[in-house]
Amino acid sequence: DSGVTQTPKHLITATGQRVTLRCSPRSGDLSVYWYQQSLDQGLQFLIQYYNGEERAKGNILERFSAQQFPDLHSELNLSSLELGDSALYFCASSPEGGRNTEAFFGQGTRLTVV
Amino acid sequence: DAKTTQPPSMDCAEGRAANLPCNHSTISGNEYVYWYRQIHSQGPQYIIHGLKNNETNEMASLIITEDRKSSTLILPHATLRDTAVYYCIVRVARSGSARQLTFGSGTQLTVLP
């Protein structure tokens, strides 16, 4: 158990819909990262938040957005969903301050768009 | 971050050492080598990392060549539960900076009974 909690574990929704994925980082970790893993793209970095502020953006679509709340949990919002958005979405967290701290990943949310 | 090259797949007999190579010939002096693994559709799991010295922890050993252009992850006594995709990642570790990981294709390690 990495200490990172993601909900829900599975989500099935229709094209055009909007969903919210939730991540609770490890206690004390200030950074939260979101990754997408689809069959043809592998693990892709989407976005990072640190202590409530956006820190870095990767290959995140404009239809997707995220935020980190004062209690440090994070949500990834996916809107106008398309079939190609079906994927595993992982959240990771890490502490801040050290140079070499590793990232701890949750078990992911499997999103299926039908 | 430097690019890495790994073999797409490897097999290993249960109980034997698994040696997973990674080539990172363009690595810079301030880049670390990290290893993660992903067991079928689970979240990636950190294994080990190093800069230039060999490292060992309860999971594995990391051997980095003197010129730092390649490294080997060693699982000393592989078990069936070690079957996973292993990712070698090279990146700069700067305190306070963005810390996203760039995952390549990795090596699918299959431990055979």
PDB file of C-alpha atoms in Angstrom, chain A residues 9-96:
ATOM      1  CA  LYS A   9     -11.475   2.439  -8.917  1.00  0.00           C
ATOM      2  CA  HIS A  10     -13.633   1.956 -11.982  1.00  0.00           C
ATOM      3  CA  LEU A  11     -15.791   4.368 -13.938  1.00  0.00           C
ATOM      4  CA  ILE A  12     -17.917   3.745 -17.004  1.00  0.00           C
ATOM      5  CA  THR A  13     -19.492   6.693 -18.729  1.00  0.00           C
ATOM      6  CA  ALA A  14     -20.799   7.786 -22.101  1.00  0.00           C
ATOM      7  CA  THR A  15     -19.178  10.010 -24.691  1.00  0.00           C
ATOM      8  CA  GLY A  16     -19.741  13.692 -24.100  1.00  0.00           C
ATOM      9  CA  GLN A  17     -20.049  13.300 -20.354  1.00  0.00           C
ATOM     10  CA  ARG A  18     -17.927  14.813 -17.588  1.00  0.00           C
ATOM     11  CA  VAL A  19     -16.280  12.919 -14.726  1.00  0.00           C
ATOM     12  CA  THR A  20     -14.170  13.766 -11.700  1.00  0.00           C
ATOM     13  CA  LEU A  21     -11.379  11.580 -10.418  1.00  0.00           C
ATOM     14  CA  ARG A  22     -10.183  12.046  -6.877  1.00  0.00           C
ATOM     15  CA  CYS A  23      -6.781  11.543  -5.282  1.00  0.00           C
ATOM     16  CA  SER A  24      -5.719  11.695  -1.645  1.00  0.00           C
ATOM     17  CA  PRO A  25      -1.935  11.930  -1.369  1.00  0.00           C
ATOM     18  CA  ARG A  26       0.203  10.370   1.332  1.00  0.00           C
ATOM     19  CA  SER A  27       0.049  12.221   4.610  1.00  0.00           C
ATOM     20  CA  GLY A  28       2.409  15.163   4.478  1.00  0.00           C
ATOM     21  CA  ASP A  29       3.125  15.004   0.734  1.00  0.00           C
ATOM     22  CA  LEU A  30       2.691  18.403  -0.890  1.00  0.00           C
ATOM     23  CA  SER A  31       3.050  17.412  -4.548  1.00  0.00           C
ATOM     24  CA  VAL A  32       0.425  15.567  -6.542  1.00  0.00           C
ATOM     25  CA  TYR A  33       0.926  14.307 -10.090  1.00  0.00           C
ATOM     26  CA  TRP A  34      -1.570  12.929 -12.567  1.00  0.00           C
ATOM     27  CA  TYR A  35      -0.666  10.396 -15.236  1.00  0.00           C
ATOM     28  CA  GLN A  36      -2.666   8.765 -17.995  1.00  0.00           C
ATOM     29  CA  GLN A  37      -1.945   5.266 -19.241  1.00  0.00           C
ATOM     30  CA  SER A  38      -3.633   4.105 -22.396  1.00  0.00           C
ATOM     31  CA  LEU A  39      -2.841   0.994 -24.393  1.00  0.00           C
ATOM     32  CA  ASP A  40      -1.138   2.832 -27.229  1.00  0.00           C
ATOM     33  CA  GLN A  41       0.484   5.726 -25.370  1.00  0.00           C
ATOM     34  CA  GLY A  42       2.011   4.225 -22.267  1.00  0.00           C
ATOM     35  CA  LEU A  43       2.330   6.294 -19.087  1.00  0.00           C
ATOM     36  CA  GLN A  44       1.993   9.992 -19.878  1.00  0.00           C
ATOM     37  CA  PHE A  45       2.452  12.821 -17.413  1.00  0.00           C
ATOM     38  CA  LEU A  46      -0.529  15.161 -17.349  1.00  0.00           C
ATOM     39  CA  ILE A  47      -0.069  17.751 -14.620  1.00  0.00           C
ATOM     40  CA  GLN A  48       1.576  18.455 -11.265  1.00  0.00           C
ATOM     41  CA  TYR A  49       0.323  20.489  -8.331  1.00  0.00           C
ATOM     42  CA  TYR A  50       2.382  21.589  -5.378  1.00  0.00           C
ATOM     43  CA  ASN A  51       0.685  22.897  -2.241  1.00  0.00           C
ATOM     44  CA  GLY A  52      -2.342  24.049  -4.184  1.00  0.00           C
ATOM     45  CA  GLU A  53      -0.516  25.641  -7.092  1.00  0.00           C
ATOM     46  CA  GLU A  54      -0.015  24.249 -10.569  1.00  0.00           C
ATOM     47  CA  ARG A  55       3.678  23.407 -10.961  1.00  0.00           C
ATOM     48  CA  ALA A  56       4.018  21.705 -14.328  1.00  0.00           C
ATOM     49  CA  LYS A  57       1.906  20.694 -17.284  1.00  0.00           C
ATOM     50  CA  GLY A  58       2.462  17.777 -19.575  1.00  0.00           C
ATOM     51  CA  ASN A  59       0.297  16.336 -22.319  1.00  0.00           C
ATOM     52  CA  ILE A  60      -2.967  17.420 -20.773  1.00  0.00           C
ATOM     53  CA  LEU A  61      -5.854  18.175 -23.111  1.00  0.00           C
ATOM     54  CA  GLU A  62      -7.783  21.428 -22.798  1.00  0.00           C
ATOM     55  CA  ARG A  63     -10.884  19.347 -21.976  1.00  0.00           C
ATOM     56  CA  PHE A  64      -9.089  18.155 -18.845  1.00  0.00           C
ATOM     57  CA  SER A  65      -8.396  20.220 -15.751  1.00  0.00           C
ATOM     58  CA  ALA A  66      -7.188  19.608 -12.246  1.00  0.00           C
ATOM     59  CA  GLN A  67      -6.966  21.311  -8.921  1.00  0.00           C
ATOM     60  CA  GLN A  68      -5.469  20.720  -5.510  1.00  0.00           C
ATOM     61  CA  PHE A  69      -7.428  21.730  -2.453  1.00  0.00           C
ATOM     62  CA  PRO A  70      -6.222  23.188   0.870  1.00  0.00           C
ATOM     63  CA  ASP A  71      -6.320  19.725   2.441  1.00  0.00           C
ATOM     64  CA  LEU A  72      -3.980  18.660  -0.407  1.00  0.00           C
ATOM     65  CA  HIS A  73      -6.335  16.216  -2.071  1.00  0.00           C
ATOM     66  CA  SER A  74      -6.599  16.655  -5.811  1.00  0.00           C
ATOM     67  CA  GLU A  75      -9.253  16.198  -8.442  1.00  0.00           C
ATOM     68  CA  LEU A  76      -8.864  15.603 -12.151  1.00  0.00           C
ATOM     69  CA  ASN A  77     -11.843  16.745 -14.195  1.00  0.00           C
ATOM     70  CA  LEU A  78     -12.374  15.226 -17.635  1.00  0.00           C
ATOM     71  CA  SER A  79     -15.077  16.749 -19.815  1.00  0.00           C
ATOM     72  CA  SER A  80     -16.609  16.187 -23.259  1.00  0.00           C
ATOM     73  CA  LEU A  81     -15.323  12.655 -22.998  1.00  0.00           C
ATOM     74  CA  GLU A  82     -14.344  10.757 -26.113  1.00  0.00           C
ATOM     75  CA  LEU A  83     -13.765   7.049 -26.674  1.00  0.00           C
ATOM     76  CA  GLY A  84     -10.038   7.711 -26.782  1.00  0.00           C
ATOM     77  CA  ASP A  85     -10.055   9.001 -23.227  1.00  0.00           C
ATOM     78  CA  SER A  86     -10.575   5.457 -21.995  1.00  0.00           C
ATOM     79  CA  ALA A  87      -7.479   4.737 -19.945  1.00  0.00           C
ATOM     80  CA  LEU A  88      -6.027   4.166 -16.527  1.00  0.00           C
ATOM     81  CA  TYR A  89      -5.496   7.408 -14.640  1.00  0.00           C
ATOM     82  CA  PHE A  90      -2.889   7.372 -11.903  1.00  0.00           C
ATOM     83  CA  CYS A  91      -2.207   9.859  -9.203  1.00  0.00           C
ATOM     84  CA  ALA A  92       1.162  10.036  -7.469  1.00  0.00           C
ATOM     85  CA  SER A  93       2.433  12.077  -4.576  1.00  0.00           C
ATOM     86  CA  SER A  94       5.821  13.000  -3.225  1.00  0.00           C
ATOM     87  CA  PRO A  95       7.154  15.118  -0.400  1.00  0.00           C
ATOM     88  CA  GLU A  96       8.929  18.340  -1.180  1.00  0.00           C
TER      89      GLU A  96
END
